[in-house]
mmCIF file of C-alpha atoms in Angstrom:
data_model
loop_
_atom_site.group_PDB
_atom_site.id
_atom_site.type_symbol
_atom_site.label_atom_id
_atom_site.label_comp_id
_atom_site.label_asym_id
_atom_site.label_seq_id
_atom_site.Cartn_x
_atom_site.Cartn_y
_atom_site.Cartn_z
ATOM 1 C CA SER A 8 14.127 -10.816 17.830
ATOM 2 C CA ALA A 9 13.301 -13.030 14.863
ATOM 3 C CA VAL A 10 16.256 -14.751 13.196
ATOM 4 C CA ILE A 11 16.050 -14.657 9.416
ATOM 5 C CA SER A 12 18.199 -16.745 7.123
ATOM 6 C CA GLN A 13 18.359 -15.602 3.523
ATOM 7 C CA LYS A 14 20.074 -17.567 0.758
ATOM 8 C CA PRO A 15 22.083 -17.057 -1.315
ATOM 9 C CA SER A 16 23.913 -14.092 0.187
ATOM 10 C CA ARG A 17 25.150 -13.069 -3.248
ATOM 11 C CA ASP A 18 25.188 -14.312 -6.806
ATOM 12 C CA ILE A 19 26.377 -13.319 -10.236
ATOM 13 C CA CYS A 20 24.002 -14.384 -12.990
ATOM 14 C CA GLN A 21 23.801 -14.265 -16.744
ATOM 15 C CA ARG A 22 21.213 -12.248 -18.604
ATOM 16 C CA GLY A 23 18.040 -14.220 -19.338
ATOM 17 C CA THR A 24 18.393 -16.678 -16.474
ATOM 18 C CA SER A 25 16.362 -16.866 -13.247
ATOM 19 C CA LEU A 26 17.387 -16.920 -9.590
ATOM 20 C CA THR A 27 15.349 -18.100 -6.616
ATOM 21 C CA ILE A 28 16.054 -16.518 -3.228
ATOM 22 C CA GLN A 29 15.004 -18.280 -0.050
ATOM 23 C CA CYS A 30 13.947 -16.750 3.257
ATOM 24 C CA GLN A 31 13.636 -18.878 6.390
ATOM 25 C CA VAL A 32 12.495 -17.564 9.790
ATOM 26 C CA ASP A 33 13.160 -19.310 13.083
ATOM 27 C CA SER A 34 9.562 -18.935 14.264
ATOM 28 C CA GLN A 35 6.109 -18.390 12.828
ATOM 29 C CA VAL A 36 5.377 -14.857 11.683
ATOM 30 C CA THR A 37 2.249 -13.210 10.397
ATOM 31 C CA MET A 38 3.700 -11.208 7.553
ATOM 32 C CA MET A 39 6.600 -11.696 5.163
ATOM 33 C CA PHE A 40 7.748 -9.118 2.648
ATOM 34 C CA TRP A 41 10.224 -8.807 -0.207
ATOM 35 C CA TYR A 42 12.048 -5.534 -0.858
ATOM 36 C CA ARG A 43 14.469 -4.396 -3.521
ATOM 37 C CA GLN A 44 17.296 -1.935 -3.006
ATOM 38 C CA GLN A 45 18.834 -0.694 -6.212
ATOM 39 C CA PRO A 46 22.403 0.666 -6.105
ATOM 40 C CA GLY A 47 22.569 3.878 -4.112
ATOM 41 C CA GLN A 48 18.828 3.853 -3.464
ATOM 42 C CA SER A 49 16.563 3.162 -0.529
ATOM 43 C CA LEU A 50 14.285 0.156 -0.201
ATOM 44 C CA THR A 51 11.179 -0.409 -2.293
ATOM 45 C CA LEU A 52 8.571 -3.020 -1.467
ATOM 46 C CA ILE A 53 8.102 -5.630 -4.201
ATOM 47 C CA ALA A 54 5.307 -7.651 -2.645
ATOM 48 C CA THR A 55 3.748 -9.088 0.476
ATOM 49 C CA ALA A 56 4.041 -12.867 0.617
ATOM 50 C CA ASN A 57 0.714 -14.344 1.730
ATOM 51 C CA GLN A 58 0.581 -17.807 3.236
ATOM 52 C CA GLY A 59 -1.663 -20.071 1.205
ATOM 53 C CA SER A 60 -2.583 -17.516 -1.436
ATOM 54 C CA GLU A 61 -1.071 -15.391 -4.162
ATOM 55 C CA ALA A 62 1.309 -12.619 -3.180
ATOM 56 C CA THR A 63 0.169 -8.995 -3.202
ATOM 57 C CA TYR A 64 2.346 -6.963 -5.566
ATOM 58 C CA GLU A 65 3.126 -3.269 -5.436
ATOM 59 C CA SER A 66 2.706 -0.990 -8.383
ATOM 60 C CA GLY A 67 5.421 -1.621 -10.948
ATOM 61 C CA PHE A 68 6.038 -5.233 -9.959
ATOM 62 C CA VAL A 69 4.342 -8.243 -11.574
ATOM 63 C CA ILE A 70 4.048 -11.911 -10.767
ATOM 64 C CA ASP A 71 5.561 -13.079 -14.056
ATOM 65 C CA LYS A 72 8.792 -11.232 -13.275
ATOM 66 C CA PHE A 73 8.878 -11.834 -9.508
ATOM 67 C CA PRO A 74 6.971 -15.021 -8.635
ATOM 68 C CA ILE A 75 6.721 -15.553 -4.887
ATOM 69 C CA SER A 76 5.839 -18.594 -2.833
ATOM 70 C CA ARG A 77 4.934 -18.887 0.833
ATOM 71 C CA PRO A 78 4.048 -22.468 1.665
ATOM 72 C CA ASN A 79 3.974 -21.941 5.450
ATOM 73 C CA LEU A 80 4.426 -19.341 8.197
ATOM 74 C CA THR A 81 8.225 -19.611 8.332
ATOM 75 C CA PHE A 82 9.377 -19.803 4.701
ATOM 76 C CA SER A 83 9.134 -17.842 1.467
ATOM 77 C CA THR A 84 10.906 -17.667 -1.876
ATOM 78 C CA LEU A 85 11.307 -14.879 -4.414
ATOM 79 C CA THR A 86 12.310 -15.670 -7.989
ATOM 80 C CA VAL A 87 13.810 -13.018 -10.228
ATOM 81 C CA SER A 88 12.921 -14.215 -13.731
ATOM 82 C CA ASN A 89 14.485 -13.556 -17.114
ATOM 83 C CA MET A 90 17.074 -11.296 -15.548
ATOM 84 C CA SER A 91 18.620 -8.223 -17.119
ATOM 85 C CA PRO A 92 21.399 -5.952 -15.789
ATOM 86 C CA GLU A 93 18.677 -3.613 -14.472
ATOM 87 C CA ASP A 94 17.769 -6.311 -11.948
ATOM 88 C CA SER A 95 21.137 -5.948 -10.242
ATOM 89 C CA SER A 96 20.149 -5.012 -6.684
ATOM 90 C CA ILE A 97 20.071 -6.180 -3.119
ATOM 91 C CA TYR A 98 16.914 -8.190 -2.431
ATOM 92 C CA LEU A 99 15.762 -8.300 1.173
ATOM 93 C CA CYS A 100 13.253 -10.435 2.999
ATOM 94 C CA SER A 101 11.530 -9.001 6.054
ATOM 95 C CA VAL A 102 9.048 -10.303 8.587
ATOM 96 C CA ALA A 103 6.570 -8.797 11.009
ATOM 97 C CA GLY A 104 4.279 -10.151 13.667
ATOM 98 C CA HIS A 105 6.965 -12.074 15.535
ATOM 99 C CA LEU A 106 5.678 -12.611 19.082
ATOM 100 C CA ALA A 107 2.717 -10.419 18.159
ATOM 101 C CA LYS A 108 4.935 -7.356 17.882
ATOM 102 C CA ASN A 109 4.871 -4.989 14.934
ATOM 103 C CA ILE A 110 8.626 -4.554 14.640
ATOM 104 C CA GLN A 111 9.904 -5.493 11.204
ATOM 105 C CA TYR A 112 13.051 -7.571 11.009
ATOM 106 C CA PHE A 113 15.181 -7.963 7.932
ATOM 107 C CA GLY A 114 17.363 -10.694 6.546
ATOM 108 C CA ALA A 115 20.964 -10.026 5.533
ATOM 109 C CA GLY A 116 19.916 -9.620 1.907
ATOM 110 C CA THR A 117 20.918 -11.181 -1.397
ATOM 111 C CA ARG A 118 23.299 -9.153 -3.521
ATOM 112 C CA LEU A 119 22.517 -9.910 -7.152
ATOM 113 C CA SER A 120 24.654 -8.890 -10.094
ATOM 114 C CA VAL A 121 23.417 -9.592 -13.614
ATOM 115 C CA LEU A 122 25.936 -9.565 -16.452
ATOM 116 C CA LYS B 24 0.660 8.634 -0.306
ATOM 117 C CA GLN B 25 3.240 8.616 2.479
ATOM 118 C CA GLU B 26 6.614 10.170 1.732
ATOM 119 C CA VAL B 27 9.623 10.020 4.032
ATOM 120 C CA THR B 28 12.560 12.404 3.851
ATOM 121 C CA GLN B 29 15.862 12.224 5.690
ATOM 122 C CA ILE B 30 18.258 15.095 6.243
ATOM 123 C CA PRO B 31 21.175 15.276 5.857
ATOM 124 C CA ALA B 32 21.930 12.750 3.114
ATOM 125 C CA ALA B 33 25.466 12.385 4.427
ATOM 126 C CA LEU B 34 27.245 13.428 7.597
ATOM 127 C CA SER B 35 30.891 13.191 8.630
ATOM 128 C CA VAL B 36 31.935 14.030 12.182
ATOM 129 C CA PRO B 37 34.919 13.373 14.453
ATOM 130 C CA GLU B 38 34.728 10.614 17.011
ATOM 131 C CA GLY B 39 33.143 11.545 20.335
ATOM 132 C CA GLU B 40 30.649 14.067 19.030
ATOM 133 C CA ASN B 41 26.950 13.915 19.718
ATOM 134 C CA LEU B 42 24.842 14.083 16.582
ATOM 135 C CA VAL B 43 21.261 14.226 15.375
ATOM 136 C CA LEU B 44 19.726 12.624 12.297
ATOM 137 C CA ASN B 45 16.410 13.891 11.030
ATOM 138 C CA CYS B 46 13.420 12.156 9.487
ATOM 139 C CA SER B 47 10.170 13.739 8.301
ATOM 140 C CA PHE B 48 7.002 12.159 6.958
ATOM 141 C CA THR B 49 4.019 13.653 5.154
ATOM 142 C CA ASP B 50 1.125 11.660 6.628
ATOM 143 C CA SER B 51 1.007 11.959 10.414
ATOM 144 C CA ALA B 52 -1.497 9.092 10.765
ATOM 145 C CA ILE B 53 1.192 6.513 11.531
ATOM 146 C CA TYR B 54 1.141 3.566 13.911
ATOM 147 C CA ASN B 55 4.849 3.695 14.611
ATOM 148 C CA LEU B 56 8.221 4.718 13.236
ATOM 149 C CA GLN B 57 11.263 2.516 12.994
ATOM 150 C CA TRP B 58 14.947 3.395 12.730
ATOM 151 C CA PHE B 59 17.337 0.974 11.030
ATOM 152 C CA ARG B 60 21.045 0.738 10.461
ATOM 153 C CA GLN B 61 22.538 -0.639 7.253
ATOM 154 C CA ASP B 62 26.198 -1.449 6.776
ATOM 155 C CA PRO B 63 27.546 -1.374 3.191
ATOM 156 C CA GLY B 64 26.177 -4.236 1.091
ATOM 157 C CA LYS B 65 24.340 -5.705 4.054
ATOM 158 C CA GLY B 66 20.810 -6.089 5.341
ATOM 159 C CA LEU B 67 19.026 -3.874 7.858
ATOM 160 C CA THR B 68 19.352 -3.982 11.617
ATOM 161 C CA SER B 69 16.414 -2.639 13.609
ATOM 162 C CA LEU B 70 17.600 -0.032 16.118
ATOM 163 C CA LEU B 71 14.483 1.449 17.647
ATOM 164 C CA LEU B 72 10.730 1.381 17.149
ATOM 165 C CA ILE B 73 8.584 4.184 18.522
ATOM 166 C CA GLN B 74 4.868 3.603 18.836
ATOM 167 C CA SER B 75 2.571 6.456 17.841
ATOM 168 C CA SER B 76 1.626 6.962 21.498
ATOM 169 C CA GLN B 77 5.248 7.393 22.568
ATOM 170 C CA ARG B 78 7.433 10.480 22.466
ATOM 171 C CA GLU B 79 10.806 8.746 22.589
ATOM 172 C CA GLN B 80 12.698 5.486 22.887
ATOM 173 C CA THR B 81 16.200 4.857 24.147
ATOM 174 C CA SER B 82 18.679 2.064 23.550
ATOM 175 C CA GLY B 83 22.176 2.558 24.882
ATOM 176 C CA ARG B 84 23.682 5.624 23.226
ATOM 177 C CA LEU B 85 20.731 5.974 20.872
ATOM 178 C CA ASN B 86 17.636 8.037 21.542
ATOM 179 C CA ALA B 87 14.809 8.423 19.057
ATOM 180 C CA SER B 88 12.041 10.976 19.402
ATOM 181 C CA LEU B 89 8.723 11.268 17.610
ATOM 182 C CA ASP B 90 6.506 14.287 17.054
ATOM 183 C CA LYS B 91 3.520 13.022 15.092
ATOM 184 C CA SER B 92 1.792 16.362 14.804
ATOM 185 C CA SER B 93 4.733 17.923 13.014
ATOM 186 C CA GLY B 94 5.614 14.746 11.100
ATOM 187 C CA ARG B 95 9.136 14.499 12.464
ATOM 188 C CA SER B 96 11.462 12.103 14.184
ATOM 189 C CA THR B 97 15.070 12.485 15.276
ATOM 190 C CA LEU B 98 17.728 9.925 16.084
ATOM 191 C CA TYR B 99 20.255 11.184 18.602
ATOM 192 C CA ILE B 100 23.588 9.372 18.851
ATOM 193 C CA ALA B 101 25.691 10.204 21.892
ATOM 194 C CA ALA B 102 29.468 9.974 22.070
ATOM 195 C CA SER B 103 29.820 8.704 18.501
ATOM 196 C CA GLN B 104 32.324 5.951 17.676
ATOM 197 C CA PRO B 105 33.896 4.798 14.389
ATOM 198 C CA GLY B 106 31.768 1.648 14.651
ATOM 199 C CA ASP B 107 28.663 3.820 14.295
ATOM 200 C CA SER B 108 29.611 4.515 10.676
ATOM 201 C CA ALA B 109 26.760 3.197 8.531
ATOM 202 C CA THR B 110 23.647 4.344 6.707
ATOM 203 C CA TYR B 111 20.701 5.101 8.974
ATOM 204 C CA LEU B 112 17.201 4.669 7.604
ATOM 205 C CA CYS B 113 13.866 5.647 9.052
ATOM 206 C CA ALA B 114 10.628 4.018 7.948
ATOM 207 C CA VAL B 115 6.923 4.293 8.666
ATOM 208 C CA PRO B 116 4.221 1.749 7.892
ATOM 209 C CA GLN B 117 1.666 2.474 5.196
ATOM 210 C CA GLY B 118 -1.359 0.255 5.431
ATOM 211 C CA ALA B 119 -0.832 -3.233 6.823
ATOM 212 C CA GLN B 120 2.856 -3.225 7.729
ATOM 213 C CA LYS B 121 4.210 -2.089 4.356
ATOM 214 C CA LEU B 122 7.157 0.147 5.222
ATOM 215 C CA VAL B 123 7.945 3.369 3.411
ATOM 216 C CA PHE B 124 11.625 4.255 3.748
ATOM 217 C CA GLY B 125 13.541 7.473 3.633
ATOM 218 C CA GLN B 126 16.630 7.730 1.449
ATOM 219 C CA GLY B 127 18.878 7.360 4.454
ATOM 220 C CA THR B 128 21.690 9.326 6.060
ATOM 221 C CA ARG B 129 25.178 8.026 5.373
ATOM 222 C CA LEU B 130 27.144 8.597 8.572
ATOM 223 C CA THR B 131 30.935 8.562 8.834
ATOM 224 C CA ILE B 132 32.658 8.855 12.209
ATOM 225 C CA ASN B 133 36.306 9.810 11.843
ATOM 226 C CA PRO B 134 38.800 8.493 14.429
#
């Protein structure tokens, strides 16, 4: 399976600040995704991180709030900008296309608390 | 729009019992279905993936079945152990790999 390293694992941030989350995969993958899991809820896709082009955002999520980078096939970042307490969630990176298989693998997640 | 539902939302059973978790989806035109496990405050661990052409997949004490025509999947856990306590999520892809998740079943195995 793909090994995904996500950093930081958790953080406590002040309102109005920004946090950048990193996702590193141990091998090249076709697709990388960012999900959000609000307290007590299931996962919701934020965006698909496209290598070499702008990310594709889901309805309700915008680039100004969640800018995403994907400079190569093994790395992506998600920034949560101008944070408010409503952004307190677990943010998860996932990948697909490892070894040409369509199984999705997830990182351990970043637990974000905004005060 | 694909919708995924999991029943029950929570389940508590004594150790050693066999149990079944249910997952239903509204659009039967799926490529596959994936079952995940999530421990509290943690990421997701992939348990099983069933391709649309398959009826079931097995891994150790876990067996997942898929009935596309009825829009249902079940996850069977044999001889449950306290270490199986976690939230179990099923998910199906919508479009190019975007996963749509159910709300999960929170499982507690009592020693």
